[in-house]
Each structure stands twice: as structure tokens, then as C-alpha cells.
Coordinates of C-alpha atoms and ligand atoms in Angstrom, one line a residue:
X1 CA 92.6 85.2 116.4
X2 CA 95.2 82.4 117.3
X3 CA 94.3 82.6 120.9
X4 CA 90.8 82.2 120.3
X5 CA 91.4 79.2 118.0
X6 CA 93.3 77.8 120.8
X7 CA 90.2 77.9 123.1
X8 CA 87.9 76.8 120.6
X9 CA 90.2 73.1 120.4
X10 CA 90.3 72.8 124.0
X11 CA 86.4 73.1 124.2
X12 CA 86.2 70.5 121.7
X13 CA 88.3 68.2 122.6
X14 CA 86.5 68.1 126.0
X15 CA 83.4 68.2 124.8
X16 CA 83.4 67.1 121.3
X17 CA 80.8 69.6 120.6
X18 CA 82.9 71.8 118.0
X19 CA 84.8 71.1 114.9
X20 CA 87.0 73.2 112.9
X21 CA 88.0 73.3 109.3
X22 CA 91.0 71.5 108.8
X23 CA 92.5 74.4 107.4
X24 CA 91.8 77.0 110.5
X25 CA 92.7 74.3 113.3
X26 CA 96.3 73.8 114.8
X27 CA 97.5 70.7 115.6
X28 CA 98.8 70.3 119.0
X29 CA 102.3 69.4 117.4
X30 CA 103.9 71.4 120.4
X31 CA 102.9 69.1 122.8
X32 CA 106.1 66.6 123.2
X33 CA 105.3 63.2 122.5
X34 CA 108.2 61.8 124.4
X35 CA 107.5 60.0 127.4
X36 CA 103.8 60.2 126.5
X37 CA 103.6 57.3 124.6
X38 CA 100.0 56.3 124.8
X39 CA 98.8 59.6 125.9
X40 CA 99.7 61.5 122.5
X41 CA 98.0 58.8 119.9
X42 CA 94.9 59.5 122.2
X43 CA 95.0 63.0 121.5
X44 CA 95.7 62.2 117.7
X45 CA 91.8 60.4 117.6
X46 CA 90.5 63.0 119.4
X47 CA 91.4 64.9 116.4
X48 CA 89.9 63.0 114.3
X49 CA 86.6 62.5 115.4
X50 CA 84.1 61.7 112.7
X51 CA 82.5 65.1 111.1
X52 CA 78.8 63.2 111.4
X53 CA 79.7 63.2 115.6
X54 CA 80.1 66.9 115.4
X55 CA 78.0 70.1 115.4
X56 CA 80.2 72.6 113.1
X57 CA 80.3 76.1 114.2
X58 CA 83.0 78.0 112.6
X59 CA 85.3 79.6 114.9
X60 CA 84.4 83.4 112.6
X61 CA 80.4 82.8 114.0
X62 CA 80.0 85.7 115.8
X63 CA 77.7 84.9 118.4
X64 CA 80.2 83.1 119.9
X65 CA 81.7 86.4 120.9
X66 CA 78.9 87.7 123.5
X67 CA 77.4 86.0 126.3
X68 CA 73.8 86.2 124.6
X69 CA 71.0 88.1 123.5
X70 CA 71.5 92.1 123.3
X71 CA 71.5 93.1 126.9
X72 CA 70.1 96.7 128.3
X73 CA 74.2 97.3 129.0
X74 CA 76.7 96.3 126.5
X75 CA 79.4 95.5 129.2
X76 CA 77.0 92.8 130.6
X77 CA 77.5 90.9 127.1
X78 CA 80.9 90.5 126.4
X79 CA 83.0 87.7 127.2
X80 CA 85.9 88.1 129.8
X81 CA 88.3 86.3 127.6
X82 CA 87.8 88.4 124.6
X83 CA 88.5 91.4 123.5
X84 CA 86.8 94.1 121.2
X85 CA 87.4 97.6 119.2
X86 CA 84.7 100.0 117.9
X87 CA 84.8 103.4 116.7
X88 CA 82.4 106.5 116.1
X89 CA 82.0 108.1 112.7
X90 CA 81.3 111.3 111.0
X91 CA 80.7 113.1 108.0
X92 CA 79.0 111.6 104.7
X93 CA 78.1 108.6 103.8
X94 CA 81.4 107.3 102.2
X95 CA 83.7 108.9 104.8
X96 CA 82.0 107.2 107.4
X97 CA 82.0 103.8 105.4
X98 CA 85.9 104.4 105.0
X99 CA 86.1 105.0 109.3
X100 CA 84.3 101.8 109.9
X101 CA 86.7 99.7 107.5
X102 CA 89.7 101.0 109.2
X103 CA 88.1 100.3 112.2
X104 CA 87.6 96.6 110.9
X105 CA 91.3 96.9 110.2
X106 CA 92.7 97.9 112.7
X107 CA 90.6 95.2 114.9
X108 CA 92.3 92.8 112.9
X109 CA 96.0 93.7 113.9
X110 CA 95.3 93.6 117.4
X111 CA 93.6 90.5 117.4
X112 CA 90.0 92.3 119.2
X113 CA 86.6 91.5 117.9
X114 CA 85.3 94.4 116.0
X115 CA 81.9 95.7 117.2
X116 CA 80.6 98.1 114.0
X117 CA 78.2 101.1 114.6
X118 CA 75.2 101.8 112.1
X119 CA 75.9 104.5 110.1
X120 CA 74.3 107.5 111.8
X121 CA 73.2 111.3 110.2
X122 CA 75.8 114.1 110.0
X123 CA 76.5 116.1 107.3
X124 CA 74.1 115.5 103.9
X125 CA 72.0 113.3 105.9
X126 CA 69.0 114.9 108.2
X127 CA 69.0 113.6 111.5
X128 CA 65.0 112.5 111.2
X129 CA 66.4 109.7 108.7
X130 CA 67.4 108.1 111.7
X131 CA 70.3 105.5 111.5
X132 CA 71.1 102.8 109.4
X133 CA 72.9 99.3 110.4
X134 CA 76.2 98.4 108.2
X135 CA 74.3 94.8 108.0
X136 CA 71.1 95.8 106.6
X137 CA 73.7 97.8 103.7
X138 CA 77.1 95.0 103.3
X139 CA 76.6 91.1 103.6
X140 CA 78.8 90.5 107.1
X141 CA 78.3 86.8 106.8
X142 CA 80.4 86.9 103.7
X143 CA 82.9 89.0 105.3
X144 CA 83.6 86.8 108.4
X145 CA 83.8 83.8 106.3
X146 CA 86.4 85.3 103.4
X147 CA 88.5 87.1 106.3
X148 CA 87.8 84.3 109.0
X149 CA 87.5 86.5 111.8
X150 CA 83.8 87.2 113.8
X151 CA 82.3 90.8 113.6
X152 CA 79.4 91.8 115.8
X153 CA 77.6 94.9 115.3
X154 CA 76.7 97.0 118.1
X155 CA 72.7 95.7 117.8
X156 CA 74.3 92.0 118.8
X157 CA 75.4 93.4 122.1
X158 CA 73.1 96.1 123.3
X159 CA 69.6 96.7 123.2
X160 CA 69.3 99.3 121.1
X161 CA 66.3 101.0 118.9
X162 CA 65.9 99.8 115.3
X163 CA 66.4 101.3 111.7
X164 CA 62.7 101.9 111.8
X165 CA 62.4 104.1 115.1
X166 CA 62.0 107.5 114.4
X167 CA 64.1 108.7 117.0
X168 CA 66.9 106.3 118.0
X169 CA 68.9 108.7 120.0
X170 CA 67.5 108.1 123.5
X171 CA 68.8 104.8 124.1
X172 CA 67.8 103.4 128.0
X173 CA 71.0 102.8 129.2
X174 CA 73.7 105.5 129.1
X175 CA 77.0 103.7 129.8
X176 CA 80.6 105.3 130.8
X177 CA 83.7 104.5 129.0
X178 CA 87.2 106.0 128.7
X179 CA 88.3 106.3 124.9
X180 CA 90.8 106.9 122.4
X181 CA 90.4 110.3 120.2
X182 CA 92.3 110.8 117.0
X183 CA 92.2 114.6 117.0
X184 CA 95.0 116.3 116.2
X185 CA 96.8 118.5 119.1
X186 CA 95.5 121.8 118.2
X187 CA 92.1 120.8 119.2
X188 CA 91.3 120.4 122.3
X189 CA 87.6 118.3 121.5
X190 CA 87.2 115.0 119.9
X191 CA 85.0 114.1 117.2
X192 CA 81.2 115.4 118.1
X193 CA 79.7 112.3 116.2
X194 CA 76.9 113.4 118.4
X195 CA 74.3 111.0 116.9
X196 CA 76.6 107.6 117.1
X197 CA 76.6 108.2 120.9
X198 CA 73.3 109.3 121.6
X199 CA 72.2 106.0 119.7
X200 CA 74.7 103.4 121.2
X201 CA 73.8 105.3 125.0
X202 CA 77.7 106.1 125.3
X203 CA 79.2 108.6 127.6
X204 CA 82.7 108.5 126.5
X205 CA 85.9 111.0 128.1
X206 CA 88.9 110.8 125.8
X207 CA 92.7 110.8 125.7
X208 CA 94.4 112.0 122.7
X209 CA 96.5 108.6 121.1
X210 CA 100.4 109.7 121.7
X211 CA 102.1 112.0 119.7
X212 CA 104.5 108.8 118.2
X213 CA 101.1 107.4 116.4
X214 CA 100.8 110.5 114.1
X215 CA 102.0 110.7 110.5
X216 CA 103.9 113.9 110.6
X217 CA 104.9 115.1 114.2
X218 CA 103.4 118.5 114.8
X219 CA 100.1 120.2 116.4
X220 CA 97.9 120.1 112.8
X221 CA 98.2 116.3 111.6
X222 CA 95.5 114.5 111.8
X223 CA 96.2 111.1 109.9
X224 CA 97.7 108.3 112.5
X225 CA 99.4 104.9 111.9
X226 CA 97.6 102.2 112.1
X227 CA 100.7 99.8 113.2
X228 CA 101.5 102.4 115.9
X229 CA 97.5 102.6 117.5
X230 CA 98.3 98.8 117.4
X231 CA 101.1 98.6 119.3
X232 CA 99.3 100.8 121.7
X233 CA 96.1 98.8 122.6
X234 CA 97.4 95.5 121.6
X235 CA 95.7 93.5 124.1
X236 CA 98.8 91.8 125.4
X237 CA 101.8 93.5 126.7
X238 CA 101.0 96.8 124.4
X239 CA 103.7 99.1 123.4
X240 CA 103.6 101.5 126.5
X241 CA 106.5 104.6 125.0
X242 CA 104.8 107.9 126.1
X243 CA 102.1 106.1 127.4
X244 CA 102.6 106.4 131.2
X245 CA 100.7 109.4 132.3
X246 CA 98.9 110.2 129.2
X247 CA 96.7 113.2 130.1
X248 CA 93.1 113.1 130.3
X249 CA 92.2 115.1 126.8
X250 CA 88.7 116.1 127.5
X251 CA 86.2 114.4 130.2
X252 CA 82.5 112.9 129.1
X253 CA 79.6 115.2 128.1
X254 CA 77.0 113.7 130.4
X255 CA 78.5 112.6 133.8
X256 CA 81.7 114.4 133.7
X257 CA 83.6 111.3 134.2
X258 CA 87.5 111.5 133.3
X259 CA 87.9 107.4 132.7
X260 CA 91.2 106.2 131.2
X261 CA 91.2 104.3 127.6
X262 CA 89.6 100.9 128.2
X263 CA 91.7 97.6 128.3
X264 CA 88.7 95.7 127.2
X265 CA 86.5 97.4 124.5
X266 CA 88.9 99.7 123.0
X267 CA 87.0 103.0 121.4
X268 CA 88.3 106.0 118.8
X269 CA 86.3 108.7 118.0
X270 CA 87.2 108.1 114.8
X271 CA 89.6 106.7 112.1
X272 CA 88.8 108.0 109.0
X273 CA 92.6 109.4 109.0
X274 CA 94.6 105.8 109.3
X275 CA 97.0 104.9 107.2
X276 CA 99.7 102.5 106.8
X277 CA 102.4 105.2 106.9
X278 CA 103.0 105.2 103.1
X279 CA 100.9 108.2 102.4
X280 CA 97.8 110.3 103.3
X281 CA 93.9 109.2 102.8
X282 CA 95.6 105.5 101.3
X283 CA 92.1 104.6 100.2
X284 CA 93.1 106.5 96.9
X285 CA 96.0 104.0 95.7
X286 CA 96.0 100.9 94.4
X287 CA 98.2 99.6 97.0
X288 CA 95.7 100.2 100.1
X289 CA 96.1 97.7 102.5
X290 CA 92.7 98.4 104.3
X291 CA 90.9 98.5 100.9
X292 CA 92.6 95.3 99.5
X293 CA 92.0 93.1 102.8
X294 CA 88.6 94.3 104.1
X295 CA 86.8 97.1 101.7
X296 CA 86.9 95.0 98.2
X297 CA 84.8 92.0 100.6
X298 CA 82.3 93.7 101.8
X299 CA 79.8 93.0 99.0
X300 CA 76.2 94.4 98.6
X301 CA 73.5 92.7 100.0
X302 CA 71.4 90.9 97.4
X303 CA 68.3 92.9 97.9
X304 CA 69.9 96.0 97.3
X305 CA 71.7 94.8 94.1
X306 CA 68.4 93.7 92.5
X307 CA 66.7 96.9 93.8
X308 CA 69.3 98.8 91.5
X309 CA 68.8 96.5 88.7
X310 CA 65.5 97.6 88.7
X311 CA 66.1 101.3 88.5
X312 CA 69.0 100.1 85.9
X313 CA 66.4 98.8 83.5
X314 CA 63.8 101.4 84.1
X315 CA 66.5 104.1 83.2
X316 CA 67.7 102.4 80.2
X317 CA 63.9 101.5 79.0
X318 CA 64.6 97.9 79.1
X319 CA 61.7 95.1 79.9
X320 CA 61.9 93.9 83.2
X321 CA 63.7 90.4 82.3
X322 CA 66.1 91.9 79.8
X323 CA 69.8 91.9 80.5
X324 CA 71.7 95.3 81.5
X325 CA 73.9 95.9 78.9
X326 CA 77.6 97.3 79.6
X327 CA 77.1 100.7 80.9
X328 CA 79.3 103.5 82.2
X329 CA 78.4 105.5 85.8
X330 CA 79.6 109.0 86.2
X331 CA 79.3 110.3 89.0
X332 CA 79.5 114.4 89.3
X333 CA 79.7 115.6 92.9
X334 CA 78.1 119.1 93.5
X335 CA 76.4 120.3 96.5
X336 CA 78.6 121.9 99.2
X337 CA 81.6 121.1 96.6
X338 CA 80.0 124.1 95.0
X339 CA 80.8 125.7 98.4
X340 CA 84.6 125.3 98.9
X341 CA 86.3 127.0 95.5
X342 CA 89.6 127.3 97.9
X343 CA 90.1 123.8 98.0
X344 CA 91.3 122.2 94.5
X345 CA 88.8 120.1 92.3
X346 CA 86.1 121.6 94.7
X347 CA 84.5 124.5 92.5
X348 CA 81.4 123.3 90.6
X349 CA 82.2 122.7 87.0
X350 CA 80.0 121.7 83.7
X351 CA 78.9 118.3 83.1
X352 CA 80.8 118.5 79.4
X353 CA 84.3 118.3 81.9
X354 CA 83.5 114.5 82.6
X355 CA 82.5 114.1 78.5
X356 CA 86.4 113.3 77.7
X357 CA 86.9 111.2 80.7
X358 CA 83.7 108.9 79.1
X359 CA 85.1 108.7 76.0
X360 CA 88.5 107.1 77.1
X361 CA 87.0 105.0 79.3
X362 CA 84.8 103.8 76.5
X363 CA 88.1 103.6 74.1
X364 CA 89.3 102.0 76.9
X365 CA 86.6 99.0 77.2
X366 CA 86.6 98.7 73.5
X367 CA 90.4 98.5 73.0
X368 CA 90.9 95.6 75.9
X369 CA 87.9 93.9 75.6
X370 CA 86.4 94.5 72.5
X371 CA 82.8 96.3 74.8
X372 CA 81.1 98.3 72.7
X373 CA 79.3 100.9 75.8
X374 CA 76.0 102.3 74.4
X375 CA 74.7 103.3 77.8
X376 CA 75.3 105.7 80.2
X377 CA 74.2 107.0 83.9
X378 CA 74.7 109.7 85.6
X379 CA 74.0 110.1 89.3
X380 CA 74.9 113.6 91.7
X381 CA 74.3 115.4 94.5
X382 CA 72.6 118.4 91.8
X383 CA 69.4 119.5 92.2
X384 CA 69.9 122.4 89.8
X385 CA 67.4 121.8 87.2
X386 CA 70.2 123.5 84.6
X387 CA 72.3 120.5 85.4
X388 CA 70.1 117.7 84.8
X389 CA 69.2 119.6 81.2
X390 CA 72.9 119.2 80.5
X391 CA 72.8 115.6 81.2
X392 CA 69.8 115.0 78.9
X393 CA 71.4 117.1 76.2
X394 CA 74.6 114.3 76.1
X395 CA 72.2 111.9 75.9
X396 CA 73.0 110.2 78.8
X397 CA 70.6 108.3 81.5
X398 CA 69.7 108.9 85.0
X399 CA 67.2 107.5 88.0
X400 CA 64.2 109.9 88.2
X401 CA 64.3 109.6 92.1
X402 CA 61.3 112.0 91.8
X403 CA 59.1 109.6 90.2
X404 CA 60.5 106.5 91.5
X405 CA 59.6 107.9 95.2
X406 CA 63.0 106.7 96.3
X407 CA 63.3 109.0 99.1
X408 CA 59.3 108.9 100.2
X409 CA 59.4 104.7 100.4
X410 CA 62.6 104.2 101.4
X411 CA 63.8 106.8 103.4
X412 CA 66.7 109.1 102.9
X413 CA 69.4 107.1 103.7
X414 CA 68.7 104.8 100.5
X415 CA 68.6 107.6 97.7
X416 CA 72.6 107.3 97.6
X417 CA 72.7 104.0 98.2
X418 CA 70.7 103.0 95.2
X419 CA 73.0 105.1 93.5
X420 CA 76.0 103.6 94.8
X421 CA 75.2 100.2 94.4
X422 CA 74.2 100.6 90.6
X423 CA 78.1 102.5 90.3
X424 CA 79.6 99.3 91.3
X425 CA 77.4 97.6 88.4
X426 CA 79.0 99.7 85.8
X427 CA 81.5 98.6 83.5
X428 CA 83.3 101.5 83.6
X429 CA 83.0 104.6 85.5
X430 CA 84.0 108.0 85.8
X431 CA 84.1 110.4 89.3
X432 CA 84.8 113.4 90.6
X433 CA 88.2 114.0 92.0
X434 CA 88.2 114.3 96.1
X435 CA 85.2 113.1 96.5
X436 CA 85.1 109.4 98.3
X437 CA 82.0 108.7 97.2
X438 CA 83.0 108.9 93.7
X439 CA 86.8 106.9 94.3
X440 CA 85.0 104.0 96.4
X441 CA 82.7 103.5 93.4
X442 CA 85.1 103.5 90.9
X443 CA 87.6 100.8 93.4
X444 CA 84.3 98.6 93.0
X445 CA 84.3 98.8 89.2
X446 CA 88.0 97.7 89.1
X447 CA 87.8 95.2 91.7
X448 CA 84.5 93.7 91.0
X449 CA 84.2 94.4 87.3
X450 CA 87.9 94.3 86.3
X451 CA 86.9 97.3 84.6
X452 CA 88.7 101.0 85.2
X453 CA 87.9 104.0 86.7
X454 CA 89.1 107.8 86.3
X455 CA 88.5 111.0 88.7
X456 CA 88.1 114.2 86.7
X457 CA 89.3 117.7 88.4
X458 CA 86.2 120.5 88.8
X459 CA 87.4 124.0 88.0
Ligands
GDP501 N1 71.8 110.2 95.9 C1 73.0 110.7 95.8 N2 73.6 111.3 96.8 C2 74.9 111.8 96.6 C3 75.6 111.7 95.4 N3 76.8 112.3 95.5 C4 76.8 112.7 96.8 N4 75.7 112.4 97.5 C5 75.4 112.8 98.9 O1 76.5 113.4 99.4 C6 77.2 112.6 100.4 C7 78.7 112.8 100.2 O2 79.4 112.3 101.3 P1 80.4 111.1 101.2 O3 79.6 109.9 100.8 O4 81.1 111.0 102.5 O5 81.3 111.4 100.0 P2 82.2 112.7 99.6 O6 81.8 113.9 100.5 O7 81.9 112.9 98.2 O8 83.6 112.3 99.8 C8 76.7 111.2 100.0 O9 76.9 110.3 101.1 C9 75.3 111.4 99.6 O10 74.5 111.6 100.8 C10 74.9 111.0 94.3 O11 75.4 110.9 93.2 N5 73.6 110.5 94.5
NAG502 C1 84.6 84.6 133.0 O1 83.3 84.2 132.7 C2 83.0 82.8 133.0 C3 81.6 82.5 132.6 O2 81.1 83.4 131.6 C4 83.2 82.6 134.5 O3 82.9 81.2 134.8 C5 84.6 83.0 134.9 O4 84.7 82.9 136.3 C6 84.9 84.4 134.5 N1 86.3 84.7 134.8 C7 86.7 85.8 135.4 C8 88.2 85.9 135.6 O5 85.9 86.6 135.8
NAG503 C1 75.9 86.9 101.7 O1 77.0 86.2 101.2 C2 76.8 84.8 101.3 C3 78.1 84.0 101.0 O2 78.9 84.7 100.2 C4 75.6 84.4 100.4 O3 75.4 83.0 100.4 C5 74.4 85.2 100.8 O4 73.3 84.9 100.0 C6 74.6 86.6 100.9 N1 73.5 87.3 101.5 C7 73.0 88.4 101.1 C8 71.8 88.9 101.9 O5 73.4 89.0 100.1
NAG504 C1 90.4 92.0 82.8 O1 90.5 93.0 81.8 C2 91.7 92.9 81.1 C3 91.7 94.1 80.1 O2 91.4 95.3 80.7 C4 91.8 91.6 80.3 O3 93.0 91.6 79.6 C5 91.7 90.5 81.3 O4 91.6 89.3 80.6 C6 90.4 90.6 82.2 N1 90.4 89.6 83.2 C7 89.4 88.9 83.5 C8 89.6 87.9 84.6 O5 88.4 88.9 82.8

């Protein structure tokens, strides 16, 4: 963001229209102040100018980074001085959260304005739901201002239909663009996320990112390094080993074009797989850079907090102004879980597994903070009646989605997401191993509680 800072001081000085915080602004120190004499203790109250003279707009305000309003083609809004990074997602809910923060990541070591995607239907979701913006879900205006960079979402820059519209796949304008995939080299297709593009009216063709970004060399890897992709679209002079001559990997769906990656707006398919190079799907250790710079910041918004206070107190029969007392979330993972006994954790197991795993965390709470926990709530992906009879037989709470109408007023995107947001309200919380949804809720707990969080094995 340096270079953009730069501008920023030259407009102002000119024009005495912006101000930056002392903090963010660089002094022109470099400028040599021999043989200026005069000149430089000009420049010095130029600096200074009175905050009452001056309109702030922080350099992180994000509208700064298009030319205007959404336009009918993205490329006619941005700026020919900046550059950007997006990325396509797939999967559920959590795995596509966990692409669009490495996305965010990775737009931050290469110094290009991340443009985020809603989140879009794929597995568990029903494409009638229709997408869902990352803004209407996670408070970006408190994420630019704790990471001090701008973020635009795709609906700043192109036209595109709303949350509400029932179909928002038919978008008016379908643009070309070359991309990067992520796929590893025994397939020969990138990432479908079929419903991403048909919102954002994208046509993209893709080139596989060079073998020397993957974590393991070899055809089947699919995780890549983030500081490697960096060094190959850094904006300036970009890292170009095995780049010359990188083949075309599979040409656009719609017009057939076989563009190159662009310099400009770089695009993945996706990045669920980054990592720092340490180790595998990082978002499971403590040390995860992406999680500890970007994911722990992107906070709730409001409305959706009290919304799960609401179902909170309901749940736990308290009045409607009483305080939530300490509480545990557990969170059992079923559904196609049920479906994959040959991958470990993945067989469906009884909800008296997890009963252990509540008991130390409540040990746990009691031991280092003297919290007694007399509540508990359990959300899933179950709709086996058996299940929910075990849940009632421990005793422990749930949200009667049924009879709060969750999914008939509010859609089906916000079923999990009242669920989610009352995890990361929990003192302490227990998940189900493998599952994402289950390991971002408990990161909240630790990070946002100080509480802790365990992952329990299905067999
Ligand atoms: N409402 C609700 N939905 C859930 C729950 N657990 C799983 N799901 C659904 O299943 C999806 C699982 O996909 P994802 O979030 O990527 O997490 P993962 O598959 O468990 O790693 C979620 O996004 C929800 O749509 C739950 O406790 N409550
Ligand atoms: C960049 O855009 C500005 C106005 O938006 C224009 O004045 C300038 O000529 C453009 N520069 C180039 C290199 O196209
Ligand atoms: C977003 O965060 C900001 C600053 O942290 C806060 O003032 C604002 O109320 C939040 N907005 C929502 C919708 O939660
Ligand atoms: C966080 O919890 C630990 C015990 O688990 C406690 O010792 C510590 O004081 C807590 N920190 C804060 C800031 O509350």
C-alpha cells in the first residue's frame, strides 16, 4: 500500500483536500534538504496544515479505489494506477469463507486491492437461495480500518443483481478475462464454481500457477504457497522462473477465448488450499498467519449478533432483557459426513462421543476462571429425528429452526449463519473434527472469548 500512500500525499499537498493520520503518512524525509534552503521548510507547513482546513478521507476508504458508481462492465471502473486480486469459491459455507480470506491475504502481500465475491450456492446450499454478499454477513468497515488497507466487493465495481433477486446468475454484461487456476496437474479443469461466474458475468480461460508454487512437487497436490503466487503476480517486476511460455490450461466456457493471466485484476479459481508452506489446510493451528492477520477481524455484523441473541434467550427460556449466561456450543457435523466412512472422523457417530469433550471444557472454564457453565447448545447439520432425541435426553438446548421459521423468513443461507454466529458467543465450545465449520467456530471462541475449543473424532 506504500505506493498508494505516496499518491495520496502528492494529491494533498496540491490540493490540500486530503489528510492522513499521522501514523499512516510518510514524511518526505528522502527529499535532500541541501541546497533547498527555503524550498524544504515550505514543504514542512505544507505538512502541517490545520486538521479544521482539511476533509479526512482515510487512505483504507475504499471508494477511492474505483472510478465511481458500479458500472454495467467492471473493467470500466477501475483505476489505471491500481491494482486488484479476486477469487472464485466453492464448496460450503466455511470452505468458501476460508478461500475468500486467503484471497484477502494474499491481496495483501502483493500490494492489489482485494475485490471479494458474495458467497454463492454449491454444495449444502440450493442454488434458488441465491447468493449472499460477504458485507451484508462480516463488518468490512472494521476490517479496512484494523488492517489499513481498502477492500471493495465485487457489487462496488459492477452492476450486478442483488441478495434479493431470485435469479442472480444472468448478469448483463459477460466480460473476458484470462486467470490463474489452482488445480492440481492431474486435472485438466479448474474449479466449476459455476454460480460465482454466472453472477459476476465472467468468462474466464485459465493457466495452471507453475509447478514451483505447489507444496509438494508432483501431479496430485493441490495446496500452493502463498509467498510463491506472490512472487508470481506481484504487480512490479514479478518473479517470472517457469513463467515464460506458461501453457494455456483450459480456454473460457462461453467465447472460447484462450486470454493470458491478467496484469491488472489478477483472478484464481480458488484458494481454499494456500498455505504459508509450514503445513497443510494452516487454518487448523494456532500459528496461521491468514487466520491471525485477517480471519480473527472480520467480526459479525451487529444485526446478526443480536439476531442470535435472540434465539440464545429463546433456547435457554430466558426473558427477552435477561443476560445470556456462560454457555457451551457443540457443534456435531452429520449430513454427507455420514457419507464418507473412508475418510477418518467422517462416519456418523452418537451424540454421547462429544459428552466428554463438554465436560473438560467445562472443568476447563471452571478451573481457570472459576465459570460455572449451566447451559448448553447444540447445533448440526441432523435432521434425523433419533438425533435430536439424544440431544434432549443430555439435557442440552437447541434453536427450533422449525418454529422459529428461520429458513421460511430468512432464507436458506441464514439457517447456518444464525448458528454460527451464536458458536462464536459461546464460552466454550466443542466441534467435530474435519469439519471447518466446526474449527472456525471454535478459533472465534478462543480469539474473541479467550475461551477454548476442542474437535472430537466421529467413528
Ligand atoms: N444450520 C446449520 N447448518 C450446518 C451445520 N453444520 C453444517 N451445516 C451446513 O453444512 C455446511 C458445511 O459446509 P462448510 O461450512 O464448508 O463446513 P464443513 O463442510 O463442515 O467443513 C454449512 O455451511 C451448512 O450449510 C449446523 O450446525 N447448522
Ligand atoms: C489514467 O486515468 C486518468 C483519469 O482517470 C487519465 O487522466 C490518465 O490519462 C490515465 N492514464 C493512462 C496511462 O491511461
Ligand atoms: C462495524 O465496525 C465498526 C467499527 O469497529 C462499528 O462502529 C460499526 O457499528 C460496525 N457495524 C456493524 C454493522 O456491525
Ligand atoms: C483468559 O483466560 C485465562 C484462563 O484461561 C486467564 O488466565 C486470563 O486472565 C484471561 N485473559 C483475559 C484477558 O481475560
Amino acid at each position: 500500500m506504500f505506493l498508494l500512500l505516496c499518491m495520496l500525499i502528492v494529491i494533498g499537498s496540491t490540493l490540500s483536500l486530503f489528510s492522513l493520520s499521522t501514523t499512516a503518512a510518510p514524511r518526505r524525509d528522502w527529499i535532500p534538504s541541501v541546497n533547498f534552503g527555503g524550498a524544504c521548510q515550505k514543504q514542512e507547513v505544507l505538512d502541517d496544515v490545520a486538521p479544521t482546513e482539511v476533509l479526512q478521507v482515510e487512505p483504507w476508504d475504499s471508494s477511492r479505489y474505483v472510478l465511481g458508481s458500479p458500472t454495467a462492465k467492471y473493467r470500466d471502473n477501475l483505476r489505471n494506477d491500481t491494482n486488484y486480486i479476486t477469487s472464485w469459491a466453492n464448496a460450503g459455507f466455511t470452505n468458501q469463507f476460508i478461500s475468500l480470506v486467503n484471497m484477502i491475504y494474499l491481496g495483501m502481500l502483493t500490494d492489489r486491492v482485494p475485490i471479494v465475491p458474495p458467497f454463492a450456492p454449491d454444495h449444502h446450499i440450493t442454488r434458488e437461495a441465491g447468493i449472499i454478499t460477504f458485507g451484508e454477513i462480516f463488518n468490512l468497515t472494521h476490517l479496512r480500518a484494523t488492517l489499513r488497507i481498502p477492500i471493495l466487493e465485487w457489487r462496488d465495481v459492477k452492476d450486478l443483481p442483488s441478495s434479493s433477486a431470485l435469479q442472480p446468475y444472468d448478469a448483463v454484461e459477460v466480460e473476458d478475462i484470462g486467470c490463474w487456476s489452482t488445480r492440481q496437474e492431474s486435472s485438466n479443469s479448474a474449479t466449476p464454481a459455476e454460480t460465482h461466474i454466472r453472477h459476476l458475468g465472467i468468462d474466464p480461460s485459465y493457466t495452471r500457477t507453475p509447478g514451483y508454487t505447489r507444496m509438494t512437487p508432483g501431479r496430485d497436490d493441490s495446496h500452493v504457497i502463498f509467498s510463491k503466487l506472490a512472487a508470481v503476480v506481484y504487480p512490479k517486476r514479478p518473479y517470472r522462473r517457469e513463467m515464460e511460455n506458461l501453457p494455456l490450461m483450459v480456454e473460457s466456457r462461453y467465447h472460447q477465448h484462450r486470454l493470458p493471466p491478467d496484469p491488472q485484476l489478477t483472478c484464481f479459481d480458488i484458494l481454499y488450499y494456500g498455505t504459508s508452506g509450514a503445513e497443510v489446510f494452516e487454518w487448523r493451528f494456532g500459528f496461521s498467519p491468514v487466520w491471525n492477520m485477517v480471519g480473527k477481524h472480520l467480526l459479525f455484523n451487529q444485526r446478526l449478533v443480536e439476531r442470535s441473541r435472540g434465539y440464545l434467550r429463546r433456547a435457554f427460556s430466558l426473558g427477552e432483557h435477561e443476560s445470556i449466561p456462560p454457555f457451551i456450543a457443540i457443534h456435531i457435523r452429520q449430513g454427507d459426513f455420514g457419507l464418507q466412512c473412508n475418510l477418518p472422523g467422517h462416519c456418523l457417530g452418537s451424540v454421547d462421543l462429544f459428552v466428554d469433550a463438554v465436560k473438560r471444557q467445562e472443568k476447563q472454564l471452571l478451573a481457570s476462571k472459576g465459570m460455572v457453565v449451566g447451559r448448553w447448545l447444540v447445533s448440526s447439520d441432523s435432521t434425523d429425528p433419533k438425533f435430536w432425541d439424544e440431544v434432549n435426553a443430555l439435557g442440552w438446548s437447541y434453536f427450533d429452526h422449525e418454529a422459529e421459521q428461520t429458513l421460511e423468513k430468512c432464507g436458506e443461507w441464514q439457517t447456518p449463519l444464525v448458528d454460527m454466529v451464536a458458536h462464536s458467543l459461546a464460552a466454550g465450545f466443542v466441534g467435530t473434527e474435519d469439519s471447518t465449520f466446526s474449527l472456525v467456530g471454535g478459533r472465534r471462541v478462543e480469539d474473541w472469548n479467550n475461551g477454548s475449543y476442542e474437535l472430537v473424532t466421529q467413528h
